[in-house]
């Protein structure tokens, strides 16, 4: 064997030894039977759709968009447990690509955790930024449960995205709705190497209200919607991102006692204002049967919103005209007060600004991740007829006592 051959042989042998050693080190660091916790998350890519009266309503594309996803798992400990910290022992943290595995993620856990399988608390959030919350930097793996519980959806000093002074009425590129999901005191099932917990549902931290209008074709006068307001005093300045009891029948609202409701009872926040002389008011289109766009109490939420959307998206021709118009939509934070407001309008050539009040059901029912439709049509006389969809309970998980309110 010549020197060149011996050199090649030595080089190949050295490379093989390095490869074997690398494999050995890899096996030591990531043994094949290393325990993992499988977490199923209904991520925004595969979202828990907006809730309705007796069925879900598909969220708009922009309402599903996300910036990133954060998942924390902590051992669950009651506050009375003297042997553990109040915020629980951290189990792990993930900041995954939310499009991977259809919302199923694997978190490495310790052998001790896999052996004990204690109950856990799971926190998931996305789209929580400095301009829509009280955080100053994006949380990471060092974030404690106590810090997560302190995150509040609120406006920054120079922005007010969810309902205090200038409500957010549209979502464009770069606009994201904060979303969160939390499970408390959840059992860990199966055994190592792959343990599992229940599905975590991620929902919007705000609700959407849509205002739809029409008039009866029997009314030979134009009806113009000039302004829509709501009682701003009933929207909290801030509310917690993670509501510990948000999905239980007790409906516990967590309003910061030092950061309470804005304004006084007679404060009105303007959602829509077309009263200016240079602005074009919204004209309610005519309909031979405007009552058909009022919810009949039998159709599902998705069927009802499909009815509204299909009419709004209809291509108009000389013979085909839309029979309804959307006055505006608004994204509001949750409230434990009754959401009330007024719709101001004119009829015919008169400049008299009439108004009709609306109310979104009972106190405590204005819950996050819902779509509300306020439909009003004018059928003559002195009143604009207003319809809002009534509330019913909706079970997110049949096996759990998770009751939320809808519409």
GROMACS .gro file of C-alpha atoms in nm:
model
  407
    1UNK     CA    1   0.000   0.000   0.000
    2UNK     CA    2   0.146   0.336  -0.098
    3UNK     CA    3   0.152   0.641   0.124
    4UNK     CA    4  -0.146   0.797  -0.053
    5UNK     CA    5  -0.357   0.487   0.003
    6UNK     CA    6  -0.253   0.471   0.368
    7UNK     CA    7  -0.344   0.840   0.405
    8UNK     CA    8  -0.688   0.786   0.251
    9UNK     CA    9  -0.749   0.486   0.476
   10UNK     CA   10  -0.648   0.682   0.786
   11UNK     CA   11  -0.873   0.972   0.683
   12UNK     CA   12  -1.174   0.749   0.622
   13UNK     CA   13  -1.118   0.569   0.951
   14UNK     CA   14  -1.094   0.895   1.141
   15UNK     CA   15  -1.413   1.022   0.981
   16UNK     CA   16  -1.592   0.700   1.073
   17UNK     CA   17  -1.476   0.728   1.435
   18UNK     CA   18  -1.596   1.089   1.454
   19UNK     CA   19  -1.933   0.987   1.307
   20UNK     CA   20  -1.971   0.702   1.559
   21UNK     CA   21  -1.875   0.933   1.843
   22UNK     CA   22  -2.117   1.198   1.723
   23UNK     CA   23  -2.396   0.942   1.706
   24UNK     CA   24  -2.305   0.822   2.051
   25UNK     CA   25  -2.311   1.176   2.189
   26UNK     CA   26  -2.644   1.243   2.013
   27UNK     CA   27  -2.794   0.932   2.170
   28UNK     CA   28  -2.669   1.043   2.508
   29UNK     CA   29  -2.824   1.388   2.471
   30UNK     CA   30  -3.150   1.277   2.309
   31UNK     CA   31  -3.217   0.916   2.406
   32UNK     CA   32  -3.490   0.757   2.203
   33UNK     CA   33  -3.702   0.694   2.511
   34UNK     CA   34  -3.674   1.052   2.644
   35UNK     CA   35  -4.018   1.146   2.781
   36UNK     CA   36  -4.225   1.410   2.602
   37UNK     CA   37  -4.560   1.572   2.670
   38UNK     CA   38  -4.794   1.584   2.371
   39UNK     CA   39  -4.997   1.905   2.368
   40UNK     CA   40  -5.294   1.947   2.137
   41UNK     CA   41  -5.364   2.314   2.068
   42UNK     CA   42  -5.647   2.449   1.856
   43UNK     CA   43  -5.410   2.703   1.707
   44UNK     CA   44  -5.515   3.006   1.506
   45UNK     CA   45  -5.409   2.813   1.197
   46UNK     CA   46  -5.679   2.562   1.291
   47UNK     CA   47  -5.888   2.794   1.506
   48UNK     CA   48  -6.173   2.753   1.743
   49UNK     CA   49  -6.413   2.951   1.528
   50UNK     CA   50  -6.618   3.241   1.657
   51UNK     CA   51  -6.911   3.125   1.867
   52UNK     CA   52  -7.275   3.174   1.781
   53UNK     CA   53  -7.617   3.099   1.928
   54UNK     CA   54  -7.630   2.726   1.853
   55UNK     CA   55  -7.333   2.673   1.628
   56UNK     CA   56  -6.999   2.828   1.531
   57UNK     CA   57  -6.941   3.118   1.294
   58UNK     CA   58  -6.636   3.117   1.068
   59UNK     CA   59  -6.386   3.389   1.153
   60UNK     CA   60  -6.269   3.628   0.882
   61UNK     CA   61  -5.921   3.557   0.749
   62UNK     CA   62  -5.773   3.861   0.919
   63UNK     CA   63  -5.936   3.757   1.245
   64UNK     CA   64  -5.745   3.427   1.231
   65UNK     CA   65  -5.401   3.569   1.152
   66UNK     CA   66  -5.127   3.536   1.410
   67UNK     CA   67  -4.777   3.661   1.475
   68UNK     CA   68  -4.645   3.373   1.683
   69UNK     CA   69  -4.746   3.113   1.939
   70UNK     CA   70  -4.630   3.061   2.299
   71UNK     CA   71  -4.705   2.756   2.515
   72UNK     CA   72  -4.623   2.718   2.885
   73UNK     CA   73  -4.688   2.420   3.111
   74UNK     CA   74  -4.665   2.437   3.491
   75UNK     CA   75  -4.732   2.180   3.758
   76UNK     CA   76  -5.061   2.261   3.923
   77UNK     CA   77  -5.039   2.342   4.291
   78UNK     CA   78  -5.309   2.482   4.510
   79UNK     CA   79  -5.223   2.807   4.682
   80UNK     CA   80  -5.251   2.625   5.014
   81UNK     CA   81  -4.971   2.384   4.923
   82UNK     CA   82  -4.681   2.496   5.150
   83UNK     CA   83  -4.417   2.292   4.968
   84UNK     CA   84  -4.436   2.467   4.632
   85UNK     CA   85  -4.424   2.819   4.497
   86UNK     CA   86  -4.752   2.998   4.434
   87UNK     CA   87  -4.695   3.010   4.059
   88UNK     CA   88  -4.621   2.638   4.026
   89UNK     CA   89  -4.314   2.448   3.910
   90UNK     CA   90  -4.233   2.509   3.541
   91UNK     CA   91  -4.258   2.197   3.324
   92UNK     CA   92  -4.162   2.344   2.989
   93UNK     CA   93  -4.202   2.617   2.727
   94UNK     CA   94  -4.252   2.604   2.350
   95UNK     CA   95  -4.239   2.877   2.088
   96UNK     CA   96  -4.322   2.663   1.784
   97UNK     CA   97  -4.412   2.717   1.423
   98UNK     CA   98  -4.789   2.704   1.467
   99UNK     CA   99  -4.844   2.548   1.125
  100UNK     CA  100  -4.654   2.231   1.216
  101UNK     CA  101  -4.837   1.905   1.295
  102UNK     CA  102  -5.181   2.057   1.273
  103UNK     CA  103  -5.165   2.198   1.625
  104UNK     CA  104  -5.002   1.904   1.802
  105UNK     CA  105  -4.671   1.977   1.973
  106UNK     CA  106  -4.417   1.775   2.173
  107UNK     CA  107  -4.255   1.923   2.482
  108UNK     CA  108  -3.953   1.754   2.641
  109UNK     CA  109  -4.014   1.678   3.009
  110UNK     CA  110  -3.802   1.532   3.287
  111UNK     CA  111  -3.800   1.167   3.391
  112UNK     CA  112  -3.924   1.277   3.733
  113UNK     CA  113  -4.225   1.450   3.579
  114UNK     CA  114  -4.301   1.148   3.360
  115UNK     CA  115  -4.290   0.921   3.666
  116UNK     CA  116  -4.508   1.141   3.887
  117UNK     CA  117  -4.751   1.272   3.620
  118UNK     CA  118  -4.884   1.560   3.831
  119UNK     CA  119  -5.178   1.765   3.714
  120UNK     CA  120  -5.076   2.069   3.511
  121UNK     CA  121  -5.179   2.420   3.411
  122UNK     CA  122  -5.135   2.504   3.042
  123UNK     CA  123  -5.118   2.858   2.900
  124UNK     CA  124  -5.125   2.942   2.529
  125UNK     CA  125  -5.120   3.289   2.375
  126UNK     CA  126  -5.060   3.468   2.046
  127UNK     CA  127  -5.083   3.822   1.906
  128UNK     CA  128  -5.018   3.979   2.247
  129UNK     CA  129  -4.799   4.282   2.185
  130UNK     CA  130  -4.694   4.601   2.357
  131UNK     CA  131  -4.957   4.802   2.170
  132UNK     CA  132  -5.255   4.594   2.286
  133UNK     CA  133  -5.150   4.483   2.634
  134UNK     CA  134  -4.954   4.587   2.940
  135UNK     CA  135  -4.646   4.378   2.854
  136UNK     CA  136  -4.322   4.561   2.785
  137UNK     CA  137  -4.152   4.270   2.609
  138UNK     CA  138  -4.266   3.939   2.468
  139UNK     CA  139  -4.272   3.668   2.738
  140UNK     CA  140  -4.038   3.372   2.699
  141UNK     CA  141  -3.930   3.053   2.872
  142UNK     CA  142  -3.837   3.238   3.190
  143UNK     CA  143  -4.188   3.378   3.234
  144UNK     CA  144  -4.365   3.256   3.547
  145UNK     CA  145  -4.729   3.162   3.578
  146UNK     CA  146  -4.777   3.457   3.809
  147UNK     CA  147  -4.650   3.691   3.537
  148UNK     CA  148  -4.880   3.534   3.278
  149UNK     CA  149  -5.177   3.580   3.508
  150UNK     CA  150  -5.090   3.950   3.527
  151UNK     CA  151  -5.106   4.014   3.149
  152UNK     CA  152  -5.388   4.252   3.071
  153UNK     CA  153  -5.546   4.352   2.742
  154UNK     CA  154  -5.547   4.728   2.744
  155UNK     CA  155  -5.450   5.025   2.534
  156UNK     CA  156  -5.103   5.172   2.521
  157UNK     CA  157  -5.045   5.538   2.588
  158UNK     CA  158  -5.091   5.637   2.224
  159UNK     CA  159  -5.330   5.364   2.106
  160UNK     CA  160  -5.676   5.243   2.197
  161UNK     CA  161  -5.757   4.934   1.991
  162UNK     CA  162  -6.048   4.780   2.175
  163UNK     CA  163  -6.317   5.020   2.272
  164UNK     CA  164  -6.236   5.309   2.507
  165UNK     CA  165  -6.213   5.622   2.294
  166UNK     CA  166  -6.163   5.524   1.931
  167UNK     CA  167  -6.280   5.165   1.889
  168UNK     CA  168  -6.118   4.942   1.631
  169UNK     CA  169  -6.370   4.905   1.351
  170UNK     CA  170  -6.162   4.724   1.089
  171UNK     CA  171  -5.863   4.493   1.059
  172UNK     CA  172  -5.599   4.555   0.796
  173UNK     CA  173  -5.254   4.418   0.727
  174UNK     CA  174  -5.053   4.417   1.046
  175UNK     CA  175  -5.361   4.422   1.271
  176UNK     CA  176  -5.389   4.121   1.499
  177UNK     CA  177  -5.645   4.023   1.758
  178UNK     CA  178  -5.500   3.894   2.085
  179UNK     CA  179  -5.586   3.531   2.156
  180UNK     CA  180  -5.538   3.306   2.453
  181UNK     CA  181  -5.622   2.966   2.594
  182UNK     CA  182  -5.574   2.819   2.939
  183UNK     CA  183  -5.642   2.485   3.104
  184UNK     CA  184  -5.614   2.452   3.480
  185UNK     CA  185  -5.558   2.141   3.692
  186UNK     CA  186  -5.547   1.905   3.394
  187UNK     CA  187  -5.455   1.536   3.437
  188UNK     CA  188  -5.162   1.395   3.239
  189UNK     CA  189  -5.260   1.077   3.058
  190UNK     CA  190  -5.071   0.786   2.897
  191UNK     CA  191  -4.718   0.691   2.991
  192UNK     CA  192  -4.363   0.770   2.882
  193UNK     CA  193  -4.217   0.813   2.632
  194UNK     CA  194  -4.522   1.011   2.510
  195UNK     CA  195  -4.758   1.157   2.768
  196UNK     CA  196  -5.060   1.365   2.676
  197UNK     CA  197  -5.305   1.627   2.803
  198UNK     CA  198  -5.642   1.755   2.686
  199UNK     CA  199  -5.688   1.996   2.395
  200UNK     CA  200  -5.624   2.365   2.466
  201UNK     CA  201  -5.864   2.594   2.281
  202UNK     CA  202  -5.729   2.929   2.170
  203UNK     CA  203  -5.993   3.202   2.140
  204UNK     CA  204  -5.995   3.573   2.063
  205UNK     CA  205  -5.973   3.803   2.363
  206UNK     CA  206  -6.227   4.036   2.202
  207UNK     CA  207  -6.570   4.008   2.041
  208UNK     CA  208  -6.703   4.148   1.714
  209UNK     CA  209  -7.028   4.341   1.678
  210UNK     CA  210  -7.181   4.395   1.333
  211UNK     CA  211  -7.454   4.649   1.251
  212UNK     CA  212  -7.679   4.564   0.954
  213UNK     CA  213  -7.957   4.784   0.811
  214UNK     CA  214  -8.245   4.776   0.563
  215UNK     CA  215  -8.583   4.943   0.503
  216UNK     CA  216  -8.914   4.818   0.380
  217UNK     CA  217  -8.980   4.882   0.012
  218UNK     CA  218  -9.323   5.008   0.119
  219UNK     CA  219  -9.150   5.315   0.265
  220UNK     CA  220  -9.102   5.564  -0.020
  221UNK     CA  221  -8.846   5.771   0.167
  222UNK     CA  222  -8.474   5.734   0.212
  223UNK     CA  223  -8.351   5.618   0.549
  224UNK     CA  224  -7.998   5.730   0.631
  225UNK     CA  225  -7.790   5.595   0.918
  226UNK     CA  226  -7.599   5.892   1.058
  227UNK     CA  227  -7.435   5.769   1.377
  228UNK     CA  228  -7.394   5.464   1.599
  229UNK     CA  229  -7.282   5.499   1.959
  230UNK     CA  230  -7.246   5.274   2.260
  231UNK     CA  231  -7.214   5.338   2.629
  232UNK     CA  232  -6.839   5.359   2.673
  233UNK     CA  233  -6.864   5.338   3.051
  234UNK     CA  234  -6.941   4.967   3.033
  235UNK     CA  235  -6.616   4.865   2.864
  236UNK     CA  236  -6.333   4.803   3.113
  237UNK     CA  237  -6.008   4.991   3.073
  238UNK     CA  238  -5.828   4.660   3.095
  239UNK     CA  239  -5.905   4.295   3.152
  240UNK     CA  240  -5.689   3.991   3.208
  241UNK     CA  241  -5.576   3.793   2.906
  242UNK     CA  242  -5.608   3.465   3.095
  243UNK     CA  243  -5.941   3.446   3.275
  244UNK     CA  244  -5.922   3.166   3.528
  245UNK     CA  245  -6.296   3.105   3.521
  246UNK     CA  246  -6.369   3.228   3.170
  247UNK     CA  247  -6.514   2.899   3.053
  248UNK     CA  248  -6.700   2.775   3.358
  249UNK     CA  249  -7.059   2.828   3.458
  250UNK     CA  250  -6.955   3.067   3.735
  251UNK     CA  251  -6.845   3.329   3.476
  252UNK     CA  252  -6.593   3.506   3.695
  253UNK     CA  253  -6.479   3.836   3.545
  254UNK     CA  254  -6.141   3.969   3.644
  255UNK     CA  255  -6.157   4.345   3.624
  256UNK     CA  256  -5.860   4.526   3.776
  257UNK     CA  257  -5.996   4.714   4.075
  258UNK     CA  258  -5.737   4.987   4.020
  259UNK     CA  259  -5.810   5.019   3.650
  260UNK     CA  260  -6.187   5.013   3.633
  261UNK     CA  261  -6.449   5.118   3.383
  262UNK     CA  262  -6.393   5.426   3.176
  263UNK     CA  263  -6.611   5.735   3.195
  264UNK     CA  264  -6.948   5.796   3.354
  265UNK     CA  265  -7.283   5.627   3.280
  266UNK     CA  266  -7.385   5.892   3.026
  267UNK     CA  267  -7.063   5.871   2.821
  268UNK     CA  268  -7.116   5.771   2.458
  269UNK     CA  269  -6.837   5.636   2.241
  270UNK     CA  270  -6.891   5.687   1.870
  271UNK     CA  271  -6.863   5.375   1.653
  272UNK     CA  272  -6.984   5.544   1.336
  273UNK     CA  273  -7.033   5.914   1.260
  274UNK     CA  274  -7.175   6.030   0.927
  275UNK     CA  275  -7.332   6.351   1.056
  276UNK     CA  276  -7.073   6.581   0.899
  277UNK     CA  277  -7.187   6.776   0.592
  278UNK     CA  278  -6.895   6.649   0.385
  279UNK     CA  279  -6.943   6.286   0.485
  280UNK     CA  280  -7.174   6.050   0.300
  281UNK     CA  281  -7.430   5.884   0.530
  282UNK     CA  282  -7.516   5.518   0.497
  283UNK     CA  283  -7.842   5.472   0.308
  284UNK     CA  284  -8.046   5.169   0.411
  285UNK     CA  285  -8.141   4.975   0.092
  286UNK     CA  286  -8.497   4.867   0.031
  287UNK     CA  287  -8.630   4.516   0.070
  288UNK     CA  288  -8.968   4.362  -0.012
  289UNK     CA  289  -8.928   4.148   0.298
  290UNK     CA  290  -8.674   4.303   0.538
  291UNK     CA  291  -8.788   4.074   0.821
  292UNK     CA  292  -8.620   3.778   0.648
  293UNK     CA  293  -8.282   3.915   0.757
  294UNK     CA  294  -8.378   3.901   1.124
  295UNK     CA  295  -8.264   3.586   1.301
  296UNK     CA  296  -8.551   3.338   1.314
  297UNK     CA  297  -8.432   3.154   1.623
  298UNK     CA  298  -8.407   2.824   1.437
  299UNK     CA  299  -8.109   2.860   1.205
  300UNK     CA  300  -7.758   2.804   1.333
  301UNK     CA  301  -7.527   3.095   1.388
  302UNK     CA  302  -7.328   3.004   1.077
  303UNK     CA  303  -7.646   2.979   0.868
  304UNK     CA  304  -7.757   3.321   0.986
  305UNK     CA  305  -7.424   3.489   0.918
  306UNK     CA  306  -7.412   3.313   0.580
  307UNK     CA  307  -7.747   3.474   0.500
  308UNK     CA  308  -7.611   3.816   0.590
  309UNK     CA  309  -7.279   3.770   0.410
  310UNK     CA  310  -7.431   3.631   0.092
  311UNK     CA  311  -7.657   3.934   0.061
  312UNK     CA  312  -7.374   4.179   0.135
  313UNK     CA  313  -7.149   4.010  -0.123
  314UNK     CA  314  -7.414   3.995  -0.394
  315UNK     CA  315  -7.304   4.143  -0.727
  316UNK     CA  316  -7.538   4.430  -0.805
  317UNK     CA  317  -7.683   4.478  -1.154
  318UNK     CA  318  -7.962   4.692  -1.297
  319UNK     CA  319  -8.211   4.429  -1.188
  320UNK     CA  320  -8.038   4.291  -0.877
  321UNK     CA  321  -7.982   4.513  -0.574
  322UNK     CA  322  -7.856   4.432  -0.227
  323UNK     CA  323  -8.129   4.449   0.032
  324UNK     CA  324  -7.908   4.517   0.336
  325UNK     CA  325  -7.598   4.722   0.415
  326UNK     CA  326  -7.337   4.687   0.690
  327UNK     CA  327  -7.313   5.010   0.884
  328UNK     CA  328  -6.997   4.918   1.068
  329UNK     CA  329  -6.832   4.653   1.279
  330UNK     CA  330  -6.638   4.698   1.599
  331UNK     CA  331  -6.406   4.485   1.814
  332UNK     CA  332  -6.467   4.522   2.186
  333UNK     CA  333  -6.323   4.376   2.503
  334UNK     CA  334  -6.530   4.155   2.728
  335UNK     CA  335  -6.765   4.323   2.974
  336UNK     CA  336  -6.961   4.219   3.279
  337UNK     CA  337  -7.198   4.513   3.224
  338UNK     CA  338  -7.486   4.541   2.979
  339UNK     CA  339  -7.364   4.678   2.646
  340UNK     CA  340  -7.608   4.948   2.534
  341UNK     CA  341  -7.607   5.203   2.257
  342UNK     CA  342  -7.806   5.412   2.011
  343UNK     CA  343  -7.852   5.422   1.636
  344UNK     CA  344  -7.917   5.771   1.494
  345UNK     CA  345  -8.093   5.809   1.159
  346UNK     CA  346  -8.299   6.042   0.941
  347UNK     CA  347  -8.604   5.972   0.724
  348UNK     CA  348  -8.676   6.145   0.392
  349UNK     CA  349  -8.586   6.511   0.357
  350UNK     CA  350  -8.617   6.579   0.726
  351UNK     CA  351  -8.306   6.680   0.920
  352UNK     CA  352  -8.457   6.549   1.241
  353UNK     CA  353  -8.206   6.311   1.393
  354UNK     CA  354  -8.406   6.021   1.530
  355UNK     CA  355  -8.253   5.753   1.748
  356UNK     CA  356  -8.328   5.401   1.857
  357UNK     CA  357  -8.160   5.227   2.151
  358UNK     CA  358  -8.018   4.876   2.142
  359UNK     CA  359  -7.903   4.647   2.419
  360UNK     CA  360  -7.691   4.334   2.401
  361UNK     CA  361  -7.878   4.119   2.653
  362UNK     CA  362  -7.785   4.072   3.016
  363UNK     CA  363  -7.491   4.182   3.228
  364UNK     CA  364  -7.200   3.943   3.203
  365UNK     CA  365  -7.303   3.802   2.867
  366UNK     CA  366  -7.070   4.003   2.646
  367UNK     CA  367  -6.804   3.734   2.623
  368UNK     CA  368  -6.487   3.709   2.419
  369UNK     CA  369  -6.463   3.519   2.089
  370UNK     CA  370  -6.822   3.588   1.988
  371UNK     CA  371  -6.990   3.755   1.694
  372UNK     CA  372  -7.293   3.973   1.754
  373UNK     CA  373  -7.525   4.101   1.482
  374UNK     CA  374  -7.747   4.401   1.550
  375UNK     CA  375  -7.998   4.420   1.265
  376UNK     CA  376  -8.230   4.716   1.223
  377UNK     CA  377  -8.483   4.787   0.950
  378UNK     CA  378  -8.723   5.074   0.904
  379UNK     CA  379  -9.083   4.981   0.824
  380UNK     CA  380  -9.245   5.322   0.858
  381UNK     CA  381  -9.386   5.506   1.156
  382UNK     CA  382  -9.164   5.650   1.423
  383UNK     CA  383  -8.937   5.359   1.507
  384UNK     CA  384  -8.643   5.174   1.361
  385UNK     CA  385  -8.707   4.810   1.444
  386UNK     CA  386  -8.403   4.659   1.614
  387UNK     CA  387  -8.327   4.289   1.646
  388UNK     CA  388  -8.042   4.137   1.842
  389UNK     CA  389  -7.990   3.764   1.868
  390UNK     CA  390  -8.072   3.620   2.208
  391UNK     CA  391  -7.839   3.426   2.433
  392UNK     CA  392  -7.813   3.055   2.488
  393UNK     CA  393  -7.553   2.837   2.655
  394UNK     CA  394  -7.300   2.664   2.435
  395UNK     CA  395  -7.088   2.370   2.556
  396UNK     CA  396  -6.733   2.379   2.424
  397UNK     CA  397  -6.661   2.028   2.546
  398UNK     CA  398  -6.952   1.790   2.613
  399UNK     CA  399  -6.757   1.613   2.886
  400UNK     CA  400  -6.673   1.931   3.074
  401UNK     CA  401  -6.873   2.197   3.248
  402UNK     CA  402  -6.760   2.469   3.008
  403UNK     CA  403  -7.056   2.699   2.948
  404UNK     CA  404  -7.015   3.024   2.758
  405UNK     CA  405  -7.267   3.265   2.621
  406UNK     CA  406  -7.324   3.342   2.259
  407UNK     CA  407  -7.446   3.622   2.044
   0.00000   0.00000   0.00000
